[in-house]
Amino acid sequence: MSAKTISIIILTALLTAFLFLNSDEVPFNFIVANDVQVSKLIVIGVCIIVGFIIGFVVGRPRKTVSSYDDEIERNQPTIENKNTLSDEDRDYIS
C-alpha cells in the first residue's frame, strides 16, 4: 500500500472514532426552531460532509487549456498581406 492510502485509512478511522465518542445530545438552534435536541454525531457529520462538498466545488479547476501555444495563436492578430516589404527591404534581405 502507498503512504497516501495508509494516511487516508488512518484519518478515516480517527474521524469515525471522534464521531462516535461525541454522540451525546446537545441543544441546537435552527433558524426556524430554538433549542432542538440533536446528537453531536449528526451535527459534526453534516458539517464534515458540507465542508467536503464546498471544498470539492471550490477547488476543482475551472478550465483546462489543451495547448498554451494554440491559445496564444488564437489571440494573435492575423497578418493579411505578407508582401508588405518595400523594395529596399527585399534588397537588404536577399
PDB file of N, CA and C in Angstrom:
ATOM      1  N   MET A   1       0.841  -1.198   0.000  1.00  0.00           N
ATOM      2  CA  MET A   1       0.000   0.000   0.000  1.00  0.00           C
ATOM      3  C   MET A   1       0.876   1.247   0.000  1.00  0.00           C
ATOM      4  N   SER A   2       0.350   2.279  -0.610  1.00  0.00           N
ATOM      5  CA  SER A   2       1.116   3.521  -0.656  1.00  0.00           C
ATOM      6  C   SER A   2       0.868   4.328   0.618  1.00  0.00           C
ATOM      7  N   ALA A   3       1.699   5.324   0.822  1.00  0.00           N
ATOM      8  CA  ALA A   3       1.572   6.176   2.004  1.00  0.00           C
ATOM      9  C   ALA A   3       0.262   6.958   1.982  1.00  0.00           C
ATOM     10  N   LYS A   4      -0.189   7.315   0.795  1.00  0.00           N
ATOM     11  CA  LYS A   4      -1.447   8.056   0.673  1.00  0.00           C
ATOM     12  C   LYS A   4      -2.618   7.196   1.130  1.00  0.00           C
ATOM     13  N   THR A   5      -2.651   5.925   0.737  1.00  0.00           N
ATOM     14  CA  THR A   5      -3.731   5.025   1.124  1.00  0.00           C
ATOM     15  C   THR A   5      -3.728   4.788   2.637  1.00  0.00           C
ATOM     16  N   ILE A   6      -2.558   4.581   3.201  1.00  0.00           N
ATOM     17  CA  ILE A   6      -2.450   4.357   4.650  1.00  0.00           C
ATOM     18  C   ILE A   6      -2.900   5.589   5.421  1.00  0.00           C
ATOM     19  N   SER A   7      -2.504   6.786   4.961  1.00  0.00           N
ATOM     20  CA  SER A   7      -2.915   8.001   5.669  1.00  0.00           C
ATOM     21  C   SER A   7      -4.422   8.227   5.565  1.00  0.00           C
ATOM     22  N   ILE A   8      -5.034   7.889   4.439  1.00  0.00           N
ATOM     23  CA  ILE A   8      -6.488   8.017   4.298  1.00  0.00           C
ATOM     24  C   ILE A   8      -7.200   7.053   5.243  1.00  0.00           C
ATOM     25  N   ILE A   9      -6.705   5.825   5.364  1.00  0.00           N
ATOM     26  CA  ILE A   9      -7.312   4.848   6.274  1.00  0.00           C
ATOM     27  C   ILE A   9      -7.197   5.317   7.724  1.00  0.00           C
ATOM     28  N   ILE A  10      -6.037   5.835   8.105  1.00  0.00           N
ATOM     29  CA  ILE A  10      -5.840   6.314   9.480  1.00  0.00           C
ATOM     30  C   ILE A  10      -6.738   7.516   9.768  1.00  0.00           C
ATOM     31  N   LEU A  11      -6.810   8.466   8.853  1.00  0.00           N
ATOM     32  CA  LEU A  11      -7.677   9.632   9.065  1.00  0.00           C
ATOM     33  C   LEU A  11      -9.150   9.247   9.138  1.00  0.00           C
ATOM     34  N   THR A  12      -9.560   8.287   8.326  1.00  0.00           N
ATOM     35  CA  THR A  12     -10.950   7.821   8.370  1.00  0.00           C
ATOM     36  C   THR A  12     -11.253   7.133   9.698  1.00  0.00           C
ATOM     37  N   ALA A  13     -10.326   6.333  10.190  1.00  0.00           N
ATOM     38  CA  ALA A  13     -10.526   5.666  11.483  1.00  0.00           C
ATOM     39  C   ALA A  13     -10.590   6.683  12.630  1.00  0.00           C
ATOM     40  N   LEU A  14      -9.707   7.679  12.603  1.00  0.00           N
ATOM     41  CA  LEU A  14      -9.734   8.709  13.638  1.00  0.00           C
ATOM     42  C   LEU A  14     -11.016   9.532  13.595  1.00  0.00           C
ATOM     43  N   LEU A  15     -11.476   9.861  12.405  1.00  0.00           N
ATOM     44  CA  LEU A  15     -12.712  10.615  12.247  1.00  0.00           C
ATOM     45  C   LEU A  15     -13.911   9.810  12.743  1.00  0.00           C
ATOM     46  N   THR A  16     -13.939   8.521  12.422  1.00  0.00           N
ATOM     47  CA  THR A  16     -15.031   7.662  12.884  1.00  0.00           C
ATOM     48  C   THR A  16     -15.032   7.551  14.403  1.00  0.00           C
ATOM     49  N   ALA A  17     -13.863   7.364  15.012  1.00  0.00           N
ATOM     50  CA  ALA A  17     -13.775   7.298  16.478  1.00  0.00           C
ATOM     51  C   ALA A  17     -14.208   8.623  17.104  1.00  0.00           C
ATOM     52  N   PHE A  18     -13.798   9.729  16.518  1.00  0.00           N
ATOM     53  CA  PHE A  18     -14.183  11.051  17.039  1.00  0.00           C
ATOM     54  C   PHE A  18     -15.695  11.239  16.989  1.00  0.00           C
ATOM     55  N   LEU A  19     -16.310  10.836  15.885  1.00  0.00           N
ATOM     56  CA  LEU A  19     -17.759  10.989  15.752  1.00  0.00           C
ATOM     57  C   LEU A  19     -18.511  10.139  16.780  1.00  0.00           C
ATOM     58  N   PHE A  20     -18.088   8.895  16.984  1.00  0.00           N
ATOM     59  CA  PHE A  20     -18.807   8.026  17.904  1.00  0.00           C
ATOM     60  C   PHE A  20     -18.546   8.372  19.367  1.00  0.00           C
ATOM     61  N   LEU A  21     -17.427   9.009  19.673  1.00  0.00           N
ATOM     62  CA  LEU A  21     -17.181   9.451  21.056  1.00  0.00           C
ATOM     63  C   LEU A  21     -18.015  10.686  21.403  1.00  0.00           C
ATOM     64  N   ASN A  22     -18.483  11.418  20.408  1.00  0.00           N
ATOM     65  CA  ASN A  22     -19.284  12.619  20.625  1.00  0.00           C
ATOM     66  C   ASN A  22     -20.734  12.377  20.184  1.00  0.00           C
ATOM     67  N   SER A  23     -21.347  11.367  20.772  1.00  0.00           N
ATOM     68  CA  SER A  23     -22.700  11.018  20.338  1.00  0.00           C
ATOM     69  C   SER A  23     -23.790  11.524  21.289  1.00  0.00           C
ATOM     70  N   ASP A  24     -23.437  12.243  22.347  1.00  0.00           N
ATOM     71  CA  ASP A  24     -24.465  12.743  23.265  1.00  0.00           C
ATOM     72  C   ASP A  24     -25.264  13.876  22.627  1.00  0.00           C
ATOM     73  N   GLU A  25     -26.464  14.109  23.168  1.00  0.00           N
ATOM     74  CA  GLU A  25     -27.348  15.127  22.588  1.00  0.00           C
ATOM     75  C   GLU A  25     -27.032  16.500  23.171  1.00  0.00           C
ATOM     76  N   VAL A  26     -27.141  17.503  22.334  1.00  0.00           N
ATOM     77  CA  VAL A  26     -26.900  18.895  22.729  1.00  0.00           C
ATOM     78  C   VAL A  26     -28.011  19.767  22.162  1.00  0.00           C
ATOM     79  N   PRO A  27     -28.308  20.896  22.821  1.00  0.00           N
ATOM     80  CA  PRO A  27     -29.301  21.804  22.237  1.00  0.00           C
ATOM     81  C   PRO A  27     -28.712  22.497  21.008  1.00  0.00           C
ATOM     82  N   PHE A  28     -29.474  22.532  19.953  1.00  0.00           N
ATOM     83  CA  PHE A  28     -29.010  23.127  18.698  1.00  0.00           C
ATOM     84  C   PHE A  28     -30.057  24.116  18.231  1.00  0.00           C
ATOM     85  N   ASN A  29     -29.634  25.327  17.884  1.00  0.00           N
ATOM     86  CA  ASN A  29     -30.558  26.370  17.442  1.00  0.00           C
ATOM     87  C   ASN A  29     -30.619  26.403  15.927  1.00  0.00           C
ATOM     88  N   PHE A  30     -31.768  26.018  15.385  1.00  0.00           N
ATOM     89  CA  PHE A  30     -32.016  26.125  13.961  1.00  0.00           C
ATOM     90  C   PHE A  30     -32.589  27.509  13.670  1.00  0.00           C
ATOM     91  N   ILE A  31     -32.720  27.851  12.420  1.00  0.00           N
ATOM     92  CA  ILE A  31     -33.304  29.139  12.035  1.00  0.00           C
ATOM     93  C   ILE A  31     -34.782  29.178  12.405  1.00  0.00           C
ATOM     94  N   VAL A  32     -35.470  28.055  12.237  1.00  0.00           N
ATOM     95  CA  VAL A  32     -36.913  28.007  12.461  1.00  0.00           C
ATOM     96  C   VAL A  32     -37.252  27.722  13.919  1.00  0.00           C
ATOM     97  N   ALA A  33     -36.576  26.764  14.554  1.00  0.00           N
ATOM     98  CA  ALA A  33     -36.914  26.360  15.921  1.00  0.00           C
ATOM     99  C   ALA A  33     -35.723  26.611  16.837  1.00  0.00           C
ATOM    100  N   ASN A  34     -36.016  26.840  18.111  1.00  0.00           N
ATOM    101  CA  ASN A  34     -34.966  27.091  19.103  1.00  0.00           C
ATOM    102  C   ASN A  34     -34.769  25.870  19.983  1.00  0.00           C
ATOM    103  N   ASP A  35     -33.537  25.609  20.364  1.00  0.00           N
ATOM    104  CA  ASP A  35     -33.145  24.551  21.295  1.00  0.00           C
ATOM    105  C   ASP A  35     -33.734  23.184  20.953  1.00  0.00           C
ATOM    106  N   VAL A  36     -33.413  22.677  19.786  1.00  0.00           N
ATOM    107  CA  VAL A  36     -33.792  21.331  19.384  1.00  0.00           C
ATOM    108  C   VAL A  36     -32.673  20.400  19.819  1.00  0.00           C
ATOM    109  N   GLN A  37     -33.020  19.278  20.456  1.00  0.00           N
ATOM    110  CA  GLN A  37     -32.015  18.321  20.906  1.00  0.00           C
ATOM    111  C   GLN A  37     -31.544  17.479  19.727  1.00  0.00           C
ATOM    112  N   VAL A  38     -30.270  17.592  19.403  1.00  0.00           N
ATOM    113  CA  VAL A  38     -29.686  16.871  18.275  1.00  0.00           C
ATOM    114  C   VAL A  38     -28.391  16.229  18.739  1.00  0.00           C
ATOM    115  N   SER A  39     -28.090  15.074  18.198  1.00  0.00           N
ATOM    116  CA  SER A  39     -26.850  14.379  18.536  1.00  0.00           C
ATOM    117  C   SER A  39     -25.655  15.120  17.928  1.00  0.00           C
ATOM    118  N   LYS A  40     -24.576  15.194  18.693  1.00  0.00           N
ATOM    119  CA  LYS A  40     -23.344  15.807  18.164  1.00  0.00           C
ATOM    120  C   LYS A  40     -22.846  15.040  16.942  1.00  0.00           C
ATOM    121  N   LEU A  41     -23.088  13.748  16.934  1.00  0.00           N
ATOM    122  CA  LEU A  41     -22.672  12.901  15.819  1.00  0.00           C
ATOM    123  C   LEU A  41     -23.272  13.402  14.517  1.00  0.00           C
ATOM    124  N   ILE A  42     -24.543  13.744  14.538  1.00  0.00           N
ATOM    125  CA  ILE A  42     -25.211  14.224  13.329  1.00  0.00           C
ATOM    126  C   ILE A  42     -24.697  15.608  12.948  1.00  0.00           C
ATOM    127  N   VAL A  43     -24.549  16.493  13.921  1.00  0.00           N
ATOM    128  CA  VAL A  43     -24.101  17.864  13.632  1.00  0.00           C
ATOM    129  C   VAL A  43     -22.692  17.866  13.040  1.00  0.00           C
ATOM    130  N   ILE A  44     -21.779  17.137  13.659  1.00  0.00           N
ATOM    131  CA  ILE A  44     -20.392  17.103  13.174  1.00  0.00           C
ATOM    132  C   ILE A  44     -20.329  16.399  11.811  1.00  0.00           C
ATOM    133  N   GLY A  45     -21.074  15.307  11.656  1.00  0.00           N
ATOM    134  CA  GLY A  45     -21.079  14.587  10.384  1.00  0.00           C
ATOM    135  C   GLY A  45     -21.597  15.433   9.236  1.00  0.00           C
ATOM    136  N   VAL A  46     -22.700  16.158   9.482  1.00  0.00           N
ATOM    137  CA  VAL A  46     -23.251  17.033   8.443  1.00  0.00           C
ATOM    138  C   VAL A  46     -22.259  18.148   8.100  1.00  0.00           C
ATOM    139  N   CYS A  47     -21.611  18.716   9.113  1.00  0.00           N
ATOM    140  CA  CYS A  47     -20.620  19.775   8.854  1.00  0.00           C
ATOM    141  C   CYS A  47     -19.440  19.258   8.035  1.00  0.00           C
ATOM    142  N   ILE A  48     -19.003  18.040   8.299  1.00  0.00           N
ATOM    143  CA  ILE A  48     -17.894  17.457   7.537  1.00  0.00           C
ATOM    144  C   ILE A  48     -18.308  17.230   6.084  1.00  0.00           C
ATOM    145  N   ILE A  49     -19.506  16.693   5.876  1.00  0.00           N
ATOM    146  CA  ILE A  49     -19.976  16.426   4.516  1.00  0.00           C
ATOM    147  C   ILE A  49     -20.157  17.731   3.740  1.00  0.00           C
ATOM    148  N   VAL A  50     -20.763  18.739   4.370  1.00  0.00           N
ATOM    149  CA  VAL A  50     -20.959  20.031   3.700  1.00  0.00           C
ATOM    150  C   VAL A  50     -19.603  20.676   3.388  1.00  0.00           C
ATOM    151  N   GLY A  51     -18.661  20.598   4.328  1.00  0.00           N
ATOM    152  CA  GLY A  51     -17.320  21.146   4.088  1.00  0.00           C
ATOM    153  C   GLY A  51     -16.603  20.447   2.954  1.00  0.00           C
ATOM    154  N   PHE A  52     -16.765  19.131   2.859  1.00  0.00           N
ATOM    155  CA  PHE A  52     -16.153  18.382   1.765  1.00  0.00           C
ATOM    156  C   PHE A  52     -16.740  18.795   0.420  1.00  0.00           C
ATOM    157  N   ILE A  53     -18.062  18.926   0.368  1.00  0.00           N
ATOM    158  CA  ILE A  53     -18.716  19.305  -0.889  1.00  0.00           C
ATOM    159  C   ILE A  53     -18.295  20.708  -1.313  1.00  0.00           C
ATOM    160  N   ILE A  54     -18.270  21.654  -0.375  1.00  0.00           N
ATOM    161  CA  ILE A  54     -17.858  23.029  -0.697  1.00  0.00           C
ATOM    162  C   ILE A  54     -16.397  23.054  -1.153  1.00  0.00           C
ATOM    163  N   GLY A  55     -15.526  22.325  -0.460  1.00  0.00           N
ATOM    164  CA  GLY A  55     -14.117  22.264  -0.847  1.00  0.00           C
ATOM    165  C   GLY A  55     -13.914  21.654  -2.213  1.00  0.00           C
ATOM    166  N   PHE A  56     -14.708  20.631  -2.539  1.00  0.00           N
ATOM    167  CA  PHE A  56     -14.601  19.995  -3.849  1.00  0.00           C
ATOM    168  C   PHE A  56     -15.034  20.947  -4.956  1.00  0.00           C
ATOM    169  N   VAL A  57     -16.145  21.652  -4.738  1.00  0.00           N
ATOM    170  CA  VAL A  57     -16.661  22.565  -5.760  1.00  0.00           C
ATOM    171  C   VAL A  57     -15.721  23.750  -5.955  1.00  0.00           C
ATOM    172  N   VAL A  58     -15.199  24.296  -4.870  1.00  0.00           N
ATOM    173  CA  VAL A  58     -14.320  25.470  -4.967  1.00  0.00           C
ATOM    174  C   VAL A  58     -12.940  25.083  -5.494  1.00  0.00           C
ATOM    175  N   GLY A  59     -12.445  23.897  -5.166  1.00  0.00           N
ATOM    176  CA  GLY A  59     -11.081  23.514  -5.510  1.00  0.00           C
ATOM    177  C   GLY A  59     -10.891  22.914  -6.879  1.00  0.00           C
ATOM    178  N   ARG A  60     -11.943  22.620  -7.602  1.00  0.00           N
ATOM    179  CA  ARG A  60     -11.771  21.998  -8.909  1.00  0.00           C
ATOM    180  C   ARG A  60     -11.317  23.025  -9.946  1.00  0.00           C
ATOM    181  N   PRO A  61     -10.553  22.589 -10.939  1.00  0.00           N
ATOM    182  CA  PRO A  61     -10.083  23.533 -11.957  1.00  0.00           C
ATOM    183  C   PRO A  61     -11.226  24.040 -12.821  1.00  0.00           C
ATOM    184  N   ARG A  62     -11.151  25.285 -13.193  1.00  0.00           N
ATOM    185  CA  ARG A  62     -12.209  25.917 -13.979  1.00  0.00           C
ATOM    186  C   ARG A  62     -12.154  25.521 -15.447  1.00  0.00           C
ATOM    187  N   LYS A  63     -10.986  25.656 -16.066  1.00  0.00           N
ATOM    188  CA  LYS A  63     -10.852  25.414 -17.497  1.00  0.00           C
ATOM    189  C   LYS A  63      -9.503  24.768 -17.755  1.00  0.00           C
ATOM    190  N   THR A  64      -9.505  23.779 -18.590  1.00  0.00           N
ATOM    191  CA  THR A  64      -8.260  23.129 -18.967  1.00  0.00           C
ATOM    192  C   THR A  64      -7.917  23.555 -20.383  1.00  0.00           C
ATOM    193  N   VAL A  65      -6.751  24.179 -20.534  1.00  0.00           N
ATOM    194  CA  VAL A  65      -6.293  24.613 -21.849  1.00  0.00           C
ATOM    195  C   VAL A  65      -5.506  23.459 -22.443  1.00  0.00           C
ATOM    196  N   SER A  66      -5.900  23.020 -23.634  1.00  0.00           N
ATOM    197  CA  SER A  66      -5.247  21.871 -24.244  1.00  0.00           C
ATOM    198  C   SER A  66      -3.807  22.186 -24.621  1.00  0.00           C
ATOM    199  N   SER A  67      -3.577  23.336 -25.162  1.00  0.00           N
ATOM    200  CA  SER A  67      -2.228  23.724 -25.526  1.00  0.00           C
ATOM    201  C   SER A  67      -2.097  25.233 -25.372  1.00  0.00           C
ATOM    202  N   TYR A  68      -1.092  25.638 -24.648  1.00  0.00           N
ATOM    203  CA  TYR A  68      -0.881  27.065 -24.429  1.00  0.00           C
ATOM    204  C   TYR A  68      -0.542  27.767 -25.737  1.00  0.00           C
ATOM    205  N   ASP A  69       0.191  27.074 -26.622  1.00  0.00           N
ATOM    206  CA  ASP A  69       0.552  27.669 -27.907  1.00  0.00           C
ATOM    207  C   ASP A  69      -0.684  27.928 -28.765  1.00  0.00           C
ATOM    208  N   ASP A  70      -1.638  26.991 -28.747  1.00  0.00           N
ATOM    209  CA  ASP A  70      -2.876  27.191 -29.505  1.00  0.00           C
ATOM    210  C   ASP A  70      -3.640  28.407 -28.994  1.00  0.00           C
ATOM    211  N   GLU A  71      -3.641  28.587 -27.692  1.00  0.00           N
ATOM    212  CA  GLU A  71      -4.349  29.729 -27.092  1.00  0.00           C
ATOM    213  C   GLU A  71      -3.682  31.043 -27.508  1.00  0.00           C
ATOM    214  N   ILE A  72      -2.356  31.076 -27.560  1.00  0.00           N
ATOM    215  CA  ILE A  72      -1.640  32.295 -27.964  1.00  0.00           C
ATOM    216  C   ILE A  72      -1.916  32.595 -29.431  1.00  0.00           C
ATOM    217  N   GLU A  73      -1.834  31.569 -30.279  1.00  0.00           N
ATOM    218  CA  GLU A  73      -2.065  31.779 -31.703  1.00  0.00           C
ATOM    219  C   GLU A  73      -3.490  32.238 -31.991  1.00  0.00           C
ATOM    220  N   ARG A  74      -4.441  31.764 -31.201  1.00  0.00           N
ATOM    221  CA  ARG A  74      -5.831  32.160 -31.400  1.00  0.00           C
ATOM    222  C   ARG A  74      -6.041  33.640 -31.079  1.00  0.00           C
ATOM    223  N   ASN A  75      -5.249  34.182 -30.163  1.00  0.00           N
ATOM    224  CA  ASN A  75      -5.408  35.580 -29.761  1.00  0.00           C
ATOM    225  C   ASN A  75      -4.535  36.546 -30.549  1.00  0.00           C
ATOM    226  N   GLN A  76      -3.655  36.026 -31.412  1.00  0.00           N
ATOM    227  CA  GLN A  76      -2.779  36.881 -32.198  1.00  0.00           C
ATOM    228  C   GLN A  76      -3.523  37.426 -33.411  1.00  0.00           C
ATOM    229  N   PRO A  77      -3.314  38.692 -33.738  1.00  0.00           N
ATOM    230  CA  PRO A  77      -3.943  39.215 -34.963  1.00  0.00           C
ATOM    231  C   PRO A  77      -3.293  38.571 -36.189  1.00  0.00           C
ATOM    232  N   THR A  78      -4.089  38.286 -37.160  1.00  0.00           N
ATOM    233  CA  THR A  78      -3.566  37.659 -38.371  1.00  0.00           C
ATOM    234  C   THR A  78      -3.050  38.738 -39.318  1.00  0.00           C
ATOM    235  N   ILE A  79      -1.969  38.417 -40.001  1.00  0.00           N
ATOM    236  CA  ILE A  79      -1.394  39.335 -40.986  1.00  0.00           C
ATOM    237  C   ILE A  79      -1.978  38.941 -42.333  1.00  0.00           C
ATOM    238  N   GLU A  80      -2.726  39.845 -42.907  1.00  0.00           N
ATOM    239  CA  GLU A  80      -3.432  39.521 -44.146  1.00  0.00           C
ATOM    240  C   GLU A  80      -2.493  39.481 -45.346  1.00  0.00           C
ATOM    241  N   ASN A  81      -1.637  40.461 -45.470  1.00  0.00           N
ATOM    242  CA  ASN A  81      -0.779  40.539 -46.644  1.00  0.00           C
ATOM    243  C   ASN A  81       0.668  40.488 -46.181  1.00  0.00           C
ATOM    244  N   LYS A  82       1.352  39.395 -46.503  1.00  0.00           N
ATOM    245  CA  LYS A  82       2.733  39.254 -46.074  1.00  0.00           C
ATOM    246  C   LYS A  82       3.712  39.894 -47.059  1.00  0.00           C
ATOM    247  N   ASN A  83       3.242  40.369 -48.175  1.00  0.00           N
ATOM    248  CA  ASN A  83       4.098  41.035 -49.143  1.00  0.00           C
ATOM    249  C   ASN A  83       4.082  42.542 -48.925  1.00  0.00           C
ATOM    250  N   THR A  84       4.241  42.971 -47.706  1.00  0.00           N
ATOM    251  CA  THR A  84       4.239  44.406 -47.418  1.00  0.00           C
ATOM    252  C   THR A  84       5.647  44.970 -47.310  1.00  0.00           C
ATOM    253  N   LEU A  85       6.651  44.195 -47.714  1.00  0.00           N
ATOM    254  CA  LEU A  85       8.017  44.690 -47.666  1.00  0.00           C
ATOM    255  C   LEU A  85       8.259  45.658 -48.814  1.00  0.00           C
ATOM    256  N   SER A  86       9.025  46.659 -48.485  1.00  0.00           N
ATOM    257  CA  SER A  86       9.405  47.602 -49.545  1.00  0.00           C
ATOM    258  C   SER A  86      10.530  46.985 -50.373  1.00  0.00           C
ATOM    259  N   ASP A  87      10.796  47.600 -51.519  1.00  0.00           N
ATOM    260  CA  ASP A  87      11.870  47.101 -52.393  1.00  0.00           C
ATOM    261  C   ASP A  87      13.220  47.197 -51.696  1.00  0.00           C
ATOM    262  N   GLU A  88      13.394  48.216 -50.920  1.00  0.00           N
ATOM    263  CA  GLU A  88      14.651  48.389 -50.181  1.00  0.00           C
ATOM    264  C   GLU A  88      14.854  47.267 -49.183  1.00  0.00           C
ATOM    265  N   ASP A  89      13.749  46.869 -48.469  1.00  0.00           N
ATOM    266  CA  ASP A  89      13.842  45.775 -47.507  1.00  0.00           C
ATOM    267  C   ASP A  89      14.124  44.438 -48.194  1.00  0.00           C
ATOM    268  N   ARG A  90      13.518  44.211 -49.346  1.00  0.00           N
ATOM    269  CA  ARG A  90      13.757  42.989 -50.077  1.00  0.00           C
ATOM    270  C   ARG A  90      15.204  42.889 -50.540  1.00  0.00           C
ATOM    271  N   ASP A  91      15.767  44.002 -50.960  1.00  0.00           N
ATOM    272  CA  ASP A  91      17.167  44.009 -51.365  1.00  0.00           C
ATOM    273  C   ASP A  91      18.092  43.742 -50.180  1.00  0.00           C
ATOM    274  N   TYR A  92      17.738  44.250 -49.027  1.00  0.00           N
ATOM    275  CA  TYR A  92      18.558  44.061 -47.833  1.00  0.00           C
ATOM    276  C   TYR A  92      18.526  42.594 -47.398  1.00  0.00           C
ATOM    277  N   ILE A  93      17.368  41.972 -47.467  1.00  0.00           N
ATOM    278  CA  ILE A  93      17.238  40.570 -47.040  1.00  0.00           C
ATOM    279  C   ILE A  93      17.952  39.632 -48.003  1.00  0.00           C
ATOM    280  N   SER A  94      17.844  39.854 -49.299  1.00  0.00           N
ATOM    281  CA  SER A  94      18.457  38.936 -50.268  1.00  0.00           C
ATOM    282  C   SER A  94      19.865  39.296 -50.570  1.00  0.00           C
TER     283      SER A  94
END
